[in-house]
PDB file of C-alpha atoms in Angstrom:
ATOM      1  CA  MET A   1       0.000   0.000   0.000  1.00  0.00           C
ATOM      2  CA  SER A   2       2.789   2.459   0.828  1.00  0.00           C
ATOM      3  CA  THR A   3       4.667   1.645  -2.385  1.00  0.00           C
ATOM      4  CA  PHE A   4       1.622   2.639  -4.391  1.00  0.00           C
ATOM      5  CA  GLY A   5       1.273   5.758  -2.209  1.00  0.00           C
ATOM      6  CA  ILE A   6       4.870   6.767  -2.946  1.00  0.00           C
ATOM      7  CA  MET A   7       4.245   6.228  -6.655  1.00  0.00           C
ATOM      8  CA  LEU A   8       1.185   8.491  -6.420  1.00  0.00           C
ATOM      9  CA  LEU A   9       3.287  11.152  -4.673  1.00  0.00           C
ATOM     10  CA  LEU A  10       5.837  11.000  -7.514  1.00  0.00           C
ATOM     11  CA  VAL A  11       3.095  11.189 -10.149  1.00  0.00           C
ATOM     12  CA  GLY A  12       1.577  14.161  -8.304  1.00  0.00           C
ATOM     13  CA  ALA A  13       4.933  15.933  -8.230  1.00  0.00           C
ATOM     14  CA  ALA A  14       5.438  15.272 -11.965  1.00  0.00           C
ATOM     15  CA  LEU A  15       1.964  16.638 -12.721  1.00  0.00           C
ATOM     16  CA  ALA A  16       2.718  19.766 -10.665  1.00  0.00           C
ATOM     17  CA  VAL A  17       5.883  20.365 -12.697  1.00  0.00           C
ATOM     18  CA  ALA A  18       3.961  19.794 -15.935  1.00  0.00           C
ATOM     19  CA  GLU A  19       1.283  22.294 -14.829  1.00  0.00           C
ATOM     20  CA  ALA A  20       3.985  24.931 -14.444  1.00  0.00           C
ATOM     21  CA  HIS A  21       5.125  24.437 -18.043  1.00  0.00           C
ATOM     22  CA  VAL A  22       1.908  23.657 -19.955  1.00  0.00           C
ATOM     23  CA  PRO A  23      -1.100  26.020 -20.144  1.00  0.00           C
ATOM     24  CA  THR A  24      -3.781  23.574 -18.947  1.00  0.00           C
ATOM     25  CA  HIS A  25      -5.561  26.163 -16.768  1.00  0.00           C
ATOM     26  CA  GLY A  26      -5.427  23.967 -13.682  1.00  0.00           C
ATOM     27  CA  ALA A  27      -6.345  20.550 -15.113  1.00  0.00           C
ATOM     28  CA  LEU A  28      -2.938  19.007 -14.437  1.00  0.00           C
ATOM     29  CA  GLY A  29      -2.662  20.926 -11.163  1.00  0.00           C
ATOM     30  CA  SER A  30      -5.969  19.511  -9.920  1.00  0.00           C
ATOM     31  CA  ALA A  31      -4.887  16.004 -10.871  1.00  0.00           C
ATOM     32  CA  SER A  32      -1.597  16.678  -9.085  1.00  0.00           C
ATOM     33  CA  VAL A  33      -3.347  17.708  -5.873  1.00  0.00           C
ATOM     34  CA  ALA A  34      -5.626  14.652  -6.034  1.00  0.00           C
ATOM     35  CA  ALA A  35      -2.669  12.290  -6.603  1.00  0.00           C
ATOM     36  CA  ILE A  36      -0.704  13.850  -3.758  1.00  0.00           C
ATOM     37  CA  VAL A  37      -3.678  13.623  -1.380  1.00  0.00           C
ATOM     38  CA  ALA A  38      -4.261   9.946  -2.257  1.00  0.00           C
ATOM     39  CA  GLY A  39      -0.539   9.236  -1.948  1.00  0.00           C
ATOM     40  CA  VAL A  40      -0.278  10.915   1.465  1.00  0.00           C
ATOM     41  CA  VAL A  41      -3.329   9.013   2.741  1.00  0.00           C
ATOM     42  CA  MET A  42      -1.896   5.670   1.545  1.00  0.00           C
ATOM     43  CA  VAL A  43       1.575   6.330   2.960  1.00  0.00           C
ATOM     44  CA  VAL A  44       0.261   7.505   6.336  1.00  0.00           C
ATOM     45  CA  ALA A  45      -2.259   4.641   6.535  1.00  0.00           C
ATOM     46  CA  GLY A  46       0.545   2.201   5.660  1.00  0.00           C
ATOM     47  CA  THR A  47       2.491   3.260   8.769  1.00  0.00           C
ATOM     48  CA  GLY A  48      -0.165   1.685  10.981  1.00  0.00           C
ATOM     49  CA  VAL A  49      -2.002   4.763  12.285  1.00  0.00           C
ATOM     50  CA  GLY A  50      -5.764   4.957  12.161  1.00  0.00           C
ATOM     51  CA  LEU A  51      -7.663   5.720   8.968  1.00  0.00           C
ATOM     52  CA  ALA A  52      -9.140   8.887  10.498  1.00  0.00           C
ATOM     53  CA  LEU A  53      -5.680  10.348  11.120  1.00  0.00           C
ATOM     54  CA  ALA A  54      -4.541   9.362   7.622  1.00  0.00           C
ATOM     55  CA  LEU A  55      -7.577  11.086   6.103  1.00  0.00           C
ATOM     56  CA  ALA A  56      -7.008  14.199   8.249  1.00  0.00           C
ATOM     57  CA  VAL A  57      -3.369  14.438   7.093  1.00  0.00           C
ATOM     58  CA  GLY A  58      -4.461  13.861   3.488  1.00  0.00           C
ATOM     59  CA  LEU A  59      -7.126  16.587   3.689  1.00  0.00           C
ATOM     60  CA  ALA A  60      -4.600  19.015   5.196  1.00  0.00           C
ATOM     61  CA  ALA A  61      -2.184  18.288   2.333  1.00  0.00           C
ATOM     62  CA  GLY A  62      -5.044  18.725  -0.133  1.00  0.00           C
ATOM     63  CA  ALA A  63      -6.040  22.079   1.369  1.00  0.00           C
ATOM     64  CA  VAL A  64      -2.460  23.358   1.121  1.00  0.00           C
ATOM     65  CA  GLY A  65      -2.128  22.076  -2.467  1.00  0.00           C
ATOM     66  CA  ALA A  66      -5.483  23.521  -3.533  1.00  0.00           C
ATOM     67  CA  GLY A  67      -4.618  26.889  -1.993  1.00  0.00           C
ATOM     68  CA  TYR A  68      -1.284  26.983  -3.791  1.00  0.00           C
ATOM     69  CA  LEU A  69      -2.950  25.951  -7.068  1.00  0.00           C
ATOM     70  CA  TRP A  70      -5.536  28.721  -6.657  1.00  0.00           C
ATOM     71  CA  ILE A  71      -2.794  31.339  -6.172  1.00  0.00           C
ATOM     72  CA  VAL A  72      -0.828  30.105  -9.194  1.00  0.00           C
ATOM     73  CA  LEU A  73      -3.911  30.084 -11.429  1.00  0.00           C
ATOM     74  CA  ARG A  74      -4.915  33.615 -10.381  1.00  0.00           C
ATOM     75  CA  LYS A  75      -1.412  34.914 -11.154  1.00  0.00           C
ATOM     76  CA  ALA A  76      -1.359  33.126 -14.516  1.00  0.00           C
ATOM     77  CA  MET A  77      -4.728  34.562 -15.542  1.00  0.00           C
ATOM     78  CA  ALA A  78      -3.655  38.059 -14.470  1.00  0.00           C
ATOM     79  CA  ALA A  79      -0.471  37.738 -16.566  1.00  0.00           C
ATOM     80  CA  ARG A  80      -2.500  36.857 -19.668  1.00  0.00           C
ATOM     81  CA  GLY A  81      -4.305  40.188 -19.532  1.00  0.00           C
ATOM     82  CA  MET A  82      -1.148  42.308 -19.241  1.00  0.00           C
ATOM     83  CA  VAL A  83       0.014  44.594 -22.027  1.00  0.00           C
ATOM     84  CA  VAL A  84       2.924  43.386 -24.154  1.00  0.00           C
ATOM     85  CA  ARG A  85       6.090  45.261 -23.168  1.00  0.00           C
ATOM     86  CA  SER A  86       8.598  43.743 -25.560  1.00  0.00           C
ATOM     87  CA  GLY A  87       9.126  43.191 -29.256  1.00  0.00           C
ATOM     88  CA  ALA A  88       7.636  45.371 -31.977  1.00  0.00           C
ATOM     89  CA  GLN A  89       4.437  46.029 -30.029  1.00  0.00           C
ATOM     90  CA  GLY A  90       6.482  47.309 -27.099  1.00  0.00           C
ATOM     91  CA  LEU A  91       8.045  50.053 -29.254  1.00  0.00           C
ATOM     92  CA  VAL A  92       4.742  51.705 -30.197  1.00  0.00           C
ATOM     93  CA  GLY A  93       4.225  54.843 -28.131  1.00  0.00           C
ATOM     94  CA  ARG A  94       7.875  55.108 -27.042  1.00  0.00           C
ATOM     95  CA  VAL A  95       9.685  58.441 -27.286  1.00  0.00           C
ATOM     96  CA  GLY A  96      12.958  58.664 -29.216  1.00  0.00           C
ATOM     97  CA  GLU A  97      15.215  61.262 -30.809  1.00  0.00           C
ATOM     98  CA  VAL A  98      15.856  62.185 -34.449  1.00  0.00           C
ATOM     99  CA  ARG A  99      19.435  61.509 -35.585  1.00  0.00           C
ATOM    100  CA  ALA A 100      18.968  61.961 -39.365  1.00  0.00           C
ATOM    101  CA  VAL A 101      15.898  63.785 -40.677  1.00  0.00           C
ATOM    102  CA  PRO A 102      13.443  61.388 -42.383  1.00  0.00           C
ATOM    103  CA  ALA A 103      13.180  62.480 -46.042  1.00  0.00           C
ATOM    104  CA  PRO A 104      11.653  59.957 -46.863  1.00  0.00           C
ATOM    105  CA  LEU A 105      13.812  57.683 -44.663  1.00  0.00           C
ATOM    106  CA  GLY A 106      15.982  58.812 -41.800  1.00  0.00           C
ATOM    107  CA  LYS A 107      17.421  57.564 -38.513  1.00  0.00           C
ATOM    108  CA  VAL A 108      16.086  57.800 -34.956  1.00  0.00           C
ATOM    109  CA  PHE A 109      17.631  56.840 -31.628  1.00  0.00           C
ATOM    110  CA  LEU A 110      15.341  54.734 -29.444  1.00  0.00           C
ATOM    111  CA  ASP A 111      16.126  52.484 -26.473  1.00  0.00           C
ATOM    112  CA  GLY A 112      19.863  52.559 -27.101  1.00  0.00           C
ATOM    113  CA  ALA A 113      19.635  51.668 -30.793  1.00  0.00           C
ATOM    114  CA  ILE A 114      19.564  53.533 -34.090  1.00  0.00           C
ATOM    115  CA  TRP A 115      16.461  52.674 -36.138  1.00  0.00           C
ATOM    116  CA  ARG A 116      15.484  53.466 -39.705  1.00  0.00           C
ATOM    117  CA  ALA A 117      12.410  55.717 -39.660  1.00  0.00           C
ATOM    118  CA  ARG A 118       9.854  57.393 -41.874  1.00  0.00           C
ATOM    119  CA  MET A 119       7.455  60.155 -40.921  1.00  0.00           C
ATOM    120  CA  TRP A 120       3.838  59.349 -40.165  1.00  0.00           C
ATOM    121  CA  ALA A 121       1.433  60.268 -42.987  1.00  0.00           C
ATOM    122  CA  GLY A 122      -0.281  62.973 -40.928  1.00  0.00           C
ATOM    123  CA  ASP A 123       3.050  64.538 -39.929  1.00  0.00           C
ATOM    124  CA  GLU A 124       4.954  64.668 -43.257  1.00  0.00           C
ATOM    125  CA  GLU A 125       4.902  68.472 -43.533  1.00  0.00           C
ATOM    126  CA  ALA A 126       6.203  69.006 -39.987  1.00  0.00           C
ATOM    127  CA  GLU A 127       9.681  70.474 -39.626  1.00  0.00           C
ATOM    128  CA  VAL A 128      11.904  67.947 -37.959  1.00  0.00           C
ATOM    129  CA  ARG A 129      15.491  68.646 -36.949  1.00  0.00           C
ATOM    130  CA  ARG A 130      18.256  66.527 -35.517  1.00  0.00           C
ATOM    131  CA  GLY A 131      17.661  66.075 -31.776  1.00  0.00           C
ATOM    132  CA  ASP A 132      13.887  66.601 -31.909  1.00  0.00           C
ATOM    133  CA  PRO A 133      11.791  64.117 -29.910  1.00  0.00           C
ATOM    134  CA  ILE A 134       9.610  61.694 -31.841  1.00  0.00           C
ATOM    135  CA  VAL A 135       6.997  59.079 -30.920  1.00  0.00           C
ATOM    136  CA  VAL A 136       6.742  55.658 -32.585  1.00  0.00           C
ATOM    137  CA  GLU A 137       3.357  55.086 -34.230  1.00  0.00           C
ATOM    138  CA  ARG A 138       3.983  51.798 -36.063  1.00  0.00           C
ATOM    139  CA  VAL A 139       6.682  49.181 -36.668  1.00  0.00           C
ATOM    140  CA  ASP A 140       7.175  47.671 -40.138  1.00  0.00           C
ATOM    141  CA  GLY A 141       9.996  45.152 -39.900  1.00  0.00           C
ATOM    142  CA  LEU A 142      13.046  47.224 -38.941  1.00  0.00           C
ATOM    143  CA  THR A 143      11.535  50.558 -40.020  1.00  0.00           C
ATOM    144  CA  LEU A 144       9.662  52.723 -37.541  1.00  0.00           C
ATOM    145  CA  THR A 145       6.850  55.060 -38.532  1.00  0.00           C
ATOM    146  CA  VAL A 146       7.227  58.106 -36.271  1.00  0.00           C
ATOM    147  CA  ARG A 147       5.597  61.462 -35.598  1.00  0.00           C
ATOM    148  CA  CYS A 148       6.730  64.595 -33.798  1.00  0.00           C
ATOM    149  CA  ALA A 149       6.291  64.268 -30.042  1.00  0.00           C
ATOM    150  CA  GLU A 150       3.777  66.481 -28.298  1.00  0.00           C
ATOM    151  CA  GLU A 151       4.996  68.637 -25.439  1.00  0.00           C
ATOM    152  CA  TRP A 152       3.195  66.550 -22.815  1.00  0.00           C
ATOM    153  CA  GLU A 153       4.841  63.343 -24.098  1.00  0.00           C
ATOM    154  CA  VAL A 154       8.390  64.549 -23.434  1.00  0.00           C
ATOM    155  CA  ALA A 155       7.807  66.475 -20.189  1.00  0.00           C
ATOM    156  CA  PRO A 156       9.347  64.729 -17.160  1.00  0.00           C
TER     157      PRO A 156
END
């Protein structure tokens, strides 16, 4: 009985690790908690104590596991709703500086890198000089579409 209980504990641990790496939304985590509870009950009952004590220890382990699973699932669901802060989507809205005036293509300095840039269609007639602040409107491959920054966008 305790050998099977130890096997259930190992299966429960493996399912918990799999839940951390696979987006199953708690399915593997629930199976993990159930396997760990059954394993704890079998191991404790195999030591010769009463069934009531084994069930109490198993329920305590299940409550701890279910609480931990609930916290992990809430954090995972909150992370899914967060705004992307990296890659091309993370550049949109960022403020940079003109290094070579876009006519039609120029260079801008943004996040420690020099990017190729073109002016936004609504801002083509604006006078842009070297050192002027710009805001990224769109990313097309390695070319940024930028516009002149408003005063409120560059104020500290």
